[in-house]
XYZ file of N, CA and C in Angstrom:
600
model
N -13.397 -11.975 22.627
C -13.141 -12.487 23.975
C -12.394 -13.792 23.866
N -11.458 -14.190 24.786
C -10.362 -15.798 24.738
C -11.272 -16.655 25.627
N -11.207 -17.467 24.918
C -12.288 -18.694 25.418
C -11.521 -18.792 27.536
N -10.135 -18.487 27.165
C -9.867 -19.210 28.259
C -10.474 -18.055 29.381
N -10.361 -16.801 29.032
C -10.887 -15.801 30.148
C -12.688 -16.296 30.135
N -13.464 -16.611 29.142
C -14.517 -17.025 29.066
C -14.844 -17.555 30.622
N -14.000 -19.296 30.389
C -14.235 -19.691 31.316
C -13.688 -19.925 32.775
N -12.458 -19.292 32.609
C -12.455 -19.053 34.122
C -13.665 -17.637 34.757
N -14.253 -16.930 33.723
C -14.786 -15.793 34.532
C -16.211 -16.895 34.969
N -16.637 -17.692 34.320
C -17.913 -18.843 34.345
C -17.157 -19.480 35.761
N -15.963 -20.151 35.886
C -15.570 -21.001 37.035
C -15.973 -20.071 38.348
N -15.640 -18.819 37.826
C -15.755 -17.506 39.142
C -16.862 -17.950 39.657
N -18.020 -18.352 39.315
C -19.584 -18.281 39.773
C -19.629 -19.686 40.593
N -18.666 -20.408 40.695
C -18.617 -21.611 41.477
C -18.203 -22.832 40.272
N -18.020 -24.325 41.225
C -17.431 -25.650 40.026
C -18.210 -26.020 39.060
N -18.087 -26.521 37.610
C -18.711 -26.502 36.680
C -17.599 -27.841 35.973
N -18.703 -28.426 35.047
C -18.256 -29.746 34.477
C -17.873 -29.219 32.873
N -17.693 -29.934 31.576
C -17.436 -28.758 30.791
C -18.688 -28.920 29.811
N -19.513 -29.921 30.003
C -21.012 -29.343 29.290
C -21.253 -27.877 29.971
N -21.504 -27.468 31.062
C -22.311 -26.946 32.153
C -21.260 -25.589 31.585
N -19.667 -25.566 31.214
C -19.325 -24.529 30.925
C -20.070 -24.392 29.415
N -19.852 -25.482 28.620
C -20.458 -24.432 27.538
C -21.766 -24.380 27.187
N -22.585 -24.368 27.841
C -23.747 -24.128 27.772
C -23.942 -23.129 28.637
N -23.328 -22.709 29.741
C -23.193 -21.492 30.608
C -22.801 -20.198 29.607
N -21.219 -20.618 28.792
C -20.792 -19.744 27.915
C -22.066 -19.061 26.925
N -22.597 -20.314 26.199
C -23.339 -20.092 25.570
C -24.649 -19.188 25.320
N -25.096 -19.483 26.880
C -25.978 -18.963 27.151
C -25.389 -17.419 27.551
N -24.626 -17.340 27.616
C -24.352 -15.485 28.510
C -24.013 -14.782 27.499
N -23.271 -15.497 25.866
C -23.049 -14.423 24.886
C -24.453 -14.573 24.019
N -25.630 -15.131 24.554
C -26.917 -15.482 23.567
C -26.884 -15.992 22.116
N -25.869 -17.404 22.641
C -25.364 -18.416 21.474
C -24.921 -17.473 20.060
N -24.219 -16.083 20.410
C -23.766 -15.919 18.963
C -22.485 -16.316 19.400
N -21.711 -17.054 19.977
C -20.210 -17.369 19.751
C -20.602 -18.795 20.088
N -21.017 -19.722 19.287
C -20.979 -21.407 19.315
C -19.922 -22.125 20.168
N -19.606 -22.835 20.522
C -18.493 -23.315 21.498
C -18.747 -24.974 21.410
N -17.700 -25.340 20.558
C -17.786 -26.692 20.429
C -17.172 -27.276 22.068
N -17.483 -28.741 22.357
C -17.366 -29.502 23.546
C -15.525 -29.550 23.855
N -15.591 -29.931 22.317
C -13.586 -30.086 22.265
C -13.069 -28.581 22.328
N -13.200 -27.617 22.186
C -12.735 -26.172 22.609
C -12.756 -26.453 24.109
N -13.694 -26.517 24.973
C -13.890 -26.282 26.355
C -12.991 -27.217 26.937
N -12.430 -28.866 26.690
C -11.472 -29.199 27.421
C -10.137 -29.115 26.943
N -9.974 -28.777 25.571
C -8.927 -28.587 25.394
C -8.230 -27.280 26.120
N -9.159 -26.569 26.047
C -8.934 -24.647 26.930
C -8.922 -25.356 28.245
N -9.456 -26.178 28.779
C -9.356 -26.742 30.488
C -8.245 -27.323 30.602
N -7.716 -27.956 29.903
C -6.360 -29.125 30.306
C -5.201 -27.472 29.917
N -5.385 -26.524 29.089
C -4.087 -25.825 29.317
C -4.372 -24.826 30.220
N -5.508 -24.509 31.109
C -6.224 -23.761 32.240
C -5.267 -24.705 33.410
N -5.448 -25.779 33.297
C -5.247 -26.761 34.244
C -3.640 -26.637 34.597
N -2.896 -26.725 32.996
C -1.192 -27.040 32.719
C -0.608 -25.678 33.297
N -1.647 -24.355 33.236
C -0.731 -23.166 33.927
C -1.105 -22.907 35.485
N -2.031 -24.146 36.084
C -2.314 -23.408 37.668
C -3.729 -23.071 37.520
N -4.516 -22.290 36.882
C -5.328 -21.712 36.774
C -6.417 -22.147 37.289
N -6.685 -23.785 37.227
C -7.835 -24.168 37.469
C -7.255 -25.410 38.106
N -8.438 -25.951 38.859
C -7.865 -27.377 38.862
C -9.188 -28.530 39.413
N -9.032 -29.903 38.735
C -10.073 -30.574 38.345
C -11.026 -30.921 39.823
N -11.391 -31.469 40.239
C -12.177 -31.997 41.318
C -12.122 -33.711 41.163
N -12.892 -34.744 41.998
C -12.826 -35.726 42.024
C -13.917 -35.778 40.777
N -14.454 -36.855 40.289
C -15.285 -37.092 39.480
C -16.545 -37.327 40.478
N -17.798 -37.185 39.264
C -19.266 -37.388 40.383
C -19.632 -38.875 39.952
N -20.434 -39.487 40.524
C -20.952 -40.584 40.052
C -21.062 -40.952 38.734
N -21.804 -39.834 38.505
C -22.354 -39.799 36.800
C -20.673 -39.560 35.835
N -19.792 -39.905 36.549
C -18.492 -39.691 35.924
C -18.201 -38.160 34.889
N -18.459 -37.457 35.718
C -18.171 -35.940 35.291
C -17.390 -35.275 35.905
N -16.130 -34.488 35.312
C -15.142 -33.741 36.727
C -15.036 -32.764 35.912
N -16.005 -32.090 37.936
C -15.691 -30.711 37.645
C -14.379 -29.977 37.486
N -14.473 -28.384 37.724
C -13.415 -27.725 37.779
C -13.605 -26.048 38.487
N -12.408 -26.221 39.176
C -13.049 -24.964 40.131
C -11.515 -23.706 39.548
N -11.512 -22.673 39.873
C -10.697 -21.916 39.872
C -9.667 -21.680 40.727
N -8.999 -21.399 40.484
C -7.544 -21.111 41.638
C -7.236 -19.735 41.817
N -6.460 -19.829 43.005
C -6.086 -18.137 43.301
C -5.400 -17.677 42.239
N -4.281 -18.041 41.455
C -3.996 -17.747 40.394
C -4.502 -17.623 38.842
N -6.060 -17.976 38.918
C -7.016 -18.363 38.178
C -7.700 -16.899 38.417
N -7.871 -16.683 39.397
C -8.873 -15.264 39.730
C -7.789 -14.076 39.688
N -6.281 -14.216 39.973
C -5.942 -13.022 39.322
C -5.485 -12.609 38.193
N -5.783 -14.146 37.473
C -5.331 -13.632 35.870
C -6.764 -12.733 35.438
N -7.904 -13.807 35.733
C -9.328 -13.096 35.214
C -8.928 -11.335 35.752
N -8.725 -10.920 36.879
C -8.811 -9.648 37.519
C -8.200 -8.893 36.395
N -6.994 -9.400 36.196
C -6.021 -8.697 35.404
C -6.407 -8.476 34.397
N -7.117 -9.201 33.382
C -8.204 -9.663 32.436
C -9.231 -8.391 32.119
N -9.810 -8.367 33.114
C -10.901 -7.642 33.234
C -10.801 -5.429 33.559
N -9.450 -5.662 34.149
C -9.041 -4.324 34.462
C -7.873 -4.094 33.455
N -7.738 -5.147 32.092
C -6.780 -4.282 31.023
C -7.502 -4.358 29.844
N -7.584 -2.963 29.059
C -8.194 -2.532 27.892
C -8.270 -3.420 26.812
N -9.234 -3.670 26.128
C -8.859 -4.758 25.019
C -8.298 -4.050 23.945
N -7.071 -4.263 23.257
C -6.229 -3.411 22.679
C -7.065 -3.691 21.015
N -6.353 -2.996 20.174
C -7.580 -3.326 18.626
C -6.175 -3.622 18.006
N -5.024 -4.218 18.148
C -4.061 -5.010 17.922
C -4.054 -6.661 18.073
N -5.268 -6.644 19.225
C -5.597 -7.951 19.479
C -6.462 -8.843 19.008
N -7.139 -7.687 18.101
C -8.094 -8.369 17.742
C -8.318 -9.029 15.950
N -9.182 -9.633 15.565
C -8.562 -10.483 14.337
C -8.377 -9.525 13.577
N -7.939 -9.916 12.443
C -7.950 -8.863 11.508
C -8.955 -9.338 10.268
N -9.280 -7.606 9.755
C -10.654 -7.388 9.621
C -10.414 -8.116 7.649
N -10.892 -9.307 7.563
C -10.671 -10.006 6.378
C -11.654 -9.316 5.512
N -12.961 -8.526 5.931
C -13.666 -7.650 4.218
C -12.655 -6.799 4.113
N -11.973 -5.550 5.263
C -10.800 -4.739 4.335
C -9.967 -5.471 3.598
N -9.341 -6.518 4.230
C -8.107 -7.195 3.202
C -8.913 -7.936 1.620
N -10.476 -7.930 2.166
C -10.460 -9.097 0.715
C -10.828 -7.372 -0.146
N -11.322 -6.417 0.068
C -11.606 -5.541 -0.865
C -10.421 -4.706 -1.303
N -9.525 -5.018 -0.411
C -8.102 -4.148 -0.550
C -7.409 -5.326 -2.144
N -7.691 -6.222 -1.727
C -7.064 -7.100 -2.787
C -8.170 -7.192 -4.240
N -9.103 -7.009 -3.606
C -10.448 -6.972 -5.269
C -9.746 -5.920 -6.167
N -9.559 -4.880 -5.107
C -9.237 -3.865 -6.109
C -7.668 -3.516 -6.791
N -6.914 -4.422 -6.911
C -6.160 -4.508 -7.452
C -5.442 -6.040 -8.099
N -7.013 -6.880 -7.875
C -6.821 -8.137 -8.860
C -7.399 -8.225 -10.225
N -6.668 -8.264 -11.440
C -7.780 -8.184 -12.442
C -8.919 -9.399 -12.795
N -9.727 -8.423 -13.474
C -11.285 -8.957 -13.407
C -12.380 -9.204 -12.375
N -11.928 -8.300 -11.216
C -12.655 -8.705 -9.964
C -13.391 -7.324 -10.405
N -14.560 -7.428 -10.279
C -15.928 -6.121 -9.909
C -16.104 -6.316 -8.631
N -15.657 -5.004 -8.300
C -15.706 -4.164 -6.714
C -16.698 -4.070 -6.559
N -17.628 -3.550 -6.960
C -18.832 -3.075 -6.971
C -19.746 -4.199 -6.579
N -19.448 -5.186 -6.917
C -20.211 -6.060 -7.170
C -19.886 -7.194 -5.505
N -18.919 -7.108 -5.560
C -18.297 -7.446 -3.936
C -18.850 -6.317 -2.822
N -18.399 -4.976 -2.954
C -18.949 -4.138 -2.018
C -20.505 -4.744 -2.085
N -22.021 -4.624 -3.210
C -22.885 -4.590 -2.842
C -23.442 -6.284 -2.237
N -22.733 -7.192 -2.426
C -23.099 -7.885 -1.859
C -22.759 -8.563 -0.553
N -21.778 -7.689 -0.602
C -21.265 -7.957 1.268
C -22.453 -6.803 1.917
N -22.686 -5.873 1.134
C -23.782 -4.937 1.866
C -24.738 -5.680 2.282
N -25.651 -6.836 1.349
C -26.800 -7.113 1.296
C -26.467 -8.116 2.439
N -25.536 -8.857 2.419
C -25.586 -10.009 3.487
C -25.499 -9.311 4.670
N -24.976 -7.945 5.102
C -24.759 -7.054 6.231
C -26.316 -6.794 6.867
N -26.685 -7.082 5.579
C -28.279 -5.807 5.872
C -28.862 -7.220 6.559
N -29.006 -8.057 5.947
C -29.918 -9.391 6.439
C -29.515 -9.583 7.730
N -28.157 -9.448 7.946
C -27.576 -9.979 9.370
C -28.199 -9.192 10.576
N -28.206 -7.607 9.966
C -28.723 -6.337 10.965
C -30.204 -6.577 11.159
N -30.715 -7.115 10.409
C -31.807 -6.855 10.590
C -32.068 -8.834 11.591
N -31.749 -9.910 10.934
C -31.626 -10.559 12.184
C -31.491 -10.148 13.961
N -30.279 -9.549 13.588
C -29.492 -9.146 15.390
C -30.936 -8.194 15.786
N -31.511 -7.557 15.045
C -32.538 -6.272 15.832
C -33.549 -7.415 16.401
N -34.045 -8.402 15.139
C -35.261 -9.377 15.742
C -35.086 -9.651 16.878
N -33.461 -10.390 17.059
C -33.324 -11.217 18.281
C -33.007 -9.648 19.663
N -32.780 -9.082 19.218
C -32.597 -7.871 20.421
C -33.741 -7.800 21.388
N -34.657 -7.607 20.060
C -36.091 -7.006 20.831
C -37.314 -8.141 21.456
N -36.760 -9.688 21.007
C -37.613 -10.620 21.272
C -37.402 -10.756 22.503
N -36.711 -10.113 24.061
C -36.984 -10.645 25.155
C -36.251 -9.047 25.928
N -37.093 -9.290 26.807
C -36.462 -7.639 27.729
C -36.370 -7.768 29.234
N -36.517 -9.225 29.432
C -36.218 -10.228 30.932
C -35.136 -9.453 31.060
N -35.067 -8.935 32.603
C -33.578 -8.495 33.011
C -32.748 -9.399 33.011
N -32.732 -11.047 33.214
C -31.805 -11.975 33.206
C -30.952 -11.918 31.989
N -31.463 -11.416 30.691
C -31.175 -11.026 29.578
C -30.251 -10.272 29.380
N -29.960 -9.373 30.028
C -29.311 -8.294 29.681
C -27.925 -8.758 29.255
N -27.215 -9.498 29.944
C -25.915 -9.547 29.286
C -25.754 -9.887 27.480
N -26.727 -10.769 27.469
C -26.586 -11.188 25.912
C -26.965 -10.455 25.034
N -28.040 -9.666 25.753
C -28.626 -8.404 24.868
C -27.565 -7.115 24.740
N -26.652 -7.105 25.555
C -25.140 -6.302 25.334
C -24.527 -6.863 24.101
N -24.152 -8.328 24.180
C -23.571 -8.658 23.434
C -23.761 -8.578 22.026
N -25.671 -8.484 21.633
C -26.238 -8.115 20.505
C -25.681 -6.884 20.350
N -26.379 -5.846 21.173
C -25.978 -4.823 20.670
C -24.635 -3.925 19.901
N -23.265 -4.645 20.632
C -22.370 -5.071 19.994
C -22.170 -5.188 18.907
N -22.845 -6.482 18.396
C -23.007 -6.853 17.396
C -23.592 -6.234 15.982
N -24.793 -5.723 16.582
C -25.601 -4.575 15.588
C -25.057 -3.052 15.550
N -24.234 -3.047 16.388
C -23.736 -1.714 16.047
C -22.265 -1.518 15.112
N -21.678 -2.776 15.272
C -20.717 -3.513 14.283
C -21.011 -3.526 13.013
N -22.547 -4.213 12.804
C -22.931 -4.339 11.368
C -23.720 -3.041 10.750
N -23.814 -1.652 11.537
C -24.617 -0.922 11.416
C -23.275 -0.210 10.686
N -22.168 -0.025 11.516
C -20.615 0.585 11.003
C -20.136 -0.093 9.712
N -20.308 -1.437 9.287
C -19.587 -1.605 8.290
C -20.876 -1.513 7.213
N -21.926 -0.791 7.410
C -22.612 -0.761 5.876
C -22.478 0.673 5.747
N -21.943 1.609 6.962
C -21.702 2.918 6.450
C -20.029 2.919 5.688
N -19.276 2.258 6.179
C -18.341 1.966 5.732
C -18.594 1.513 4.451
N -18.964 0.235 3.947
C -19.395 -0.070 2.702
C -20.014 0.787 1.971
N -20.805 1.688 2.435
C -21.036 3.344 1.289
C -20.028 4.368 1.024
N -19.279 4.302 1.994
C -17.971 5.279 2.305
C -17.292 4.262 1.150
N -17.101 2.890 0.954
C -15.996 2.375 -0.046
C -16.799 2.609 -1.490
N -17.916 2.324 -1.490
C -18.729 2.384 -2.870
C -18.676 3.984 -3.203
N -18.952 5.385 -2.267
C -18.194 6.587 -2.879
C -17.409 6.783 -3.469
N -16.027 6.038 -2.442
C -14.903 6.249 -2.633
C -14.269 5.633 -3.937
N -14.934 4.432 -4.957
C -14.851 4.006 -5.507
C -15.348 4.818 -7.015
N -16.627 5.828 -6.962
C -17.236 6.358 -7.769
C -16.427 7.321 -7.996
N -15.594 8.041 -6.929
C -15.160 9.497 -6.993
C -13.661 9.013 -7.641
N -13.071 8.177 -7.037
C -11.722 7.511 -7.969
C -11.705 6.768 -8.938
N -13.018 6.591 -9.885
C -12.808 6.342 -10.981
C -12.295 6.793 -12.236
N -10.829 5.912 -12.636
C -10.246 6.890 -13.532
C -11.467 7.040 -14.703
N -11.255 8.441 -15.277
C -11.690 9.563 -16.581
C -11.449 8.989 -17.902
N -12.213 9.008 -18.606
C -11.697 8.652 -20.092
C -10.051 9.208 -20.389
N -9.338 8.731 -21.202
C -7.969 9.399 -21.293
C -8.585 11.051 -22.175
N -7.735 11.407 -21.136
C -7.675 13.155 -22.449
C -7.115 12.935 -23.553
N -7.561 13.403 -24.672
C -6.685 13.506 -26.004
C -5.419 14.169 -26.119
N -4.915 13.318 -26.656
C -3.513 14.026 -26.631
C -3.182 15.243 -26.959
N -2.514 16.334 -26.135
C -2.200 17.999 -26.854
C -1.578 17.520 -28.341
N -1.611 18.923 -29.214
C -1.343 18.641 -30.579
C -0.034 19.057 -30.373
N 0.475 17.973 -31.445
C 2.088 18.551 -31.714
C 2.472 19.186 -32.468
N 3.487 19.591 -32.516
C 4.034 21.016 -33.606
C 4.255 20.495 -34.534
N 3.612 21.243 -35.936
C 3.270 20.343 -37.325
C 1.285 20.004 -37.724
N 0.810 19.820 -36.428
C -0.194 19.083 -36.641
C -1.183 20.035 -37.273
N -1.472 21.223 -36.851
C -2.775 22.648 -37.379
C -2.001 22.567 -38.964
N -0.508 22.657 -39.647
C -0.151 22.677 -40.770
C -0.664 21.269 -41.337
N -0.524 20.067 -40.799
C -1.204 18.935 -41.618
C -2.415 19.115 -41.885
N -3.090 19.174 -40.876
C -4.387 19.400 -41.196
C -4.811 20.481 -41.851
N -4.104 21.601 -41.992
C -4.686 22.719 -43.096
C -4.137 22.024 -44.787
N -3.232 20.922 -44.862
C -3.108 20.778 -46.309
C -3.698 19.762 -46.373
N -4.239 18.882 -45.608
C -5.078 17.600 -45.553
C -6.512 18.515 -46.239
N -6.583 19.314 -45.814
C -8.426 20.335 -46.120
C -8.061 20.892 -47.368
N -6.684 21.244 -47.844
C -6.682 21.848 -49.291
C -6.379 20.858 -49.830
N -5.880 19.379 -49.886
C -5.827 18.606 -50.926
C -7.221 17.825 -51.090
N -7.838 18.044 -50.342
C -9.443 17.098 -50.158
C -10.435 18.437 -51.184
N -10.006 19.472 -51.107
C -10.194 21.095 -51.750
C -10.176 20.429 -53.202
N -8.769 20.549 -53.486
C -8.281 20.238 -54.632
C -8.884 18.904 -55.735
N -9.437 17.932 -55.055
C -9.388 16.909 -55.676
C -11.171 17.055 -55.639
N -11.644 17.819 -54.968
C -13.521 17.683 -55.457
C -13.539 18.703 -56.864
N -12.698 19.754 -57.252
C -12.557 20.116 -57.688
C -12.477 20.333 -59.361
């Protein structure tokens, strides 16, 4: 998700200061996407530079809010009614680092596959704790977002068996011995009569 759709979809719910956004943020993905203070105004001042949003007076307590704009709500719309493409999204750095293990020398694959497994497994089994520790309907969004999450890490340890197969079944074979060449059954039959000859 782009921080900036983040928080204009948060501005949608009425004006907000930018603690109040990220602790709003925070709270709706159930703090698995952290959101430092400097992300939230830096994403506000270029919210601000395209129209999108725009600041309010300050409050006493010297805090300015920020509310959304009509052009703010139809980017979110637009946002929200176009597919998230899988072009957009990062790219997946365990394929690239195992794509590269296996053709750097001295790297053990094996040894990379099983321990990206094990840190997978710890993580899955985290995300289930936190799934099942609250079933408050207020919950639900973040508990989406887990699930997400655990079904992510549930795919890349079948994946990670699918690479550790795939790794067993393409392991090159001892070399075959070389076919014999023409000459060789005659060496070796006078190699056996001179070894003949000399116990003799």
């Amino acid at each position: 998700m782009s921080i900036r759709h983040g928080l204009l979809a948060l501005l949608e719910r009425g004006q907000m200061y930018g603690y109040q956004l990220r602790a709003a943020f925070e709270e709706s993905t159930g703090s698995t996407w952290p959101l430092n203070i400097g992300q939230v105004y830096t994403t506000l001042s270029r919210l601000e530079r395209d129209g999108l949003v725009r600041p309010l007076p300050e409050s006493e307590a010297g805090q300015r809010p920020y509310e959304i704009t009509d052009a703010g709500r139809a980017d979110l719309a637009l946002w929200f009614a176009t597919p998230v493409s899988r072009t957009d999204r990062p790219r997946d750095e365990l394929a690239i680092k195992l794509a590269l293990a296996l053709t750097t020398p001295g790297v053990d694959v094996r040894s990379v596959v099983q321990a990206q497994r094990s840190a997978t497994m710890r993580a899955l089994q985290e995300l289930t704790r936190l799934k099942y520790g609250s079933n408050r309907p207020e919950d639900l969004p973040w508990r989406l977002v887990l699930d997400s999450m655990v079904f992510q890490a549930e795919a890349e340890v079948r994946w990670l068996d699918h690479c550790e197969t795939s790794l067993v079944r393409h392991q090159p074979s001892d070399p075959a011995p070389a076919p014999p060449r023409p000459g060789d059954a005659d060496a070796r039959a006078a190699a056996r009569w001179a070894g003949e000859e000399a116990r003799r």
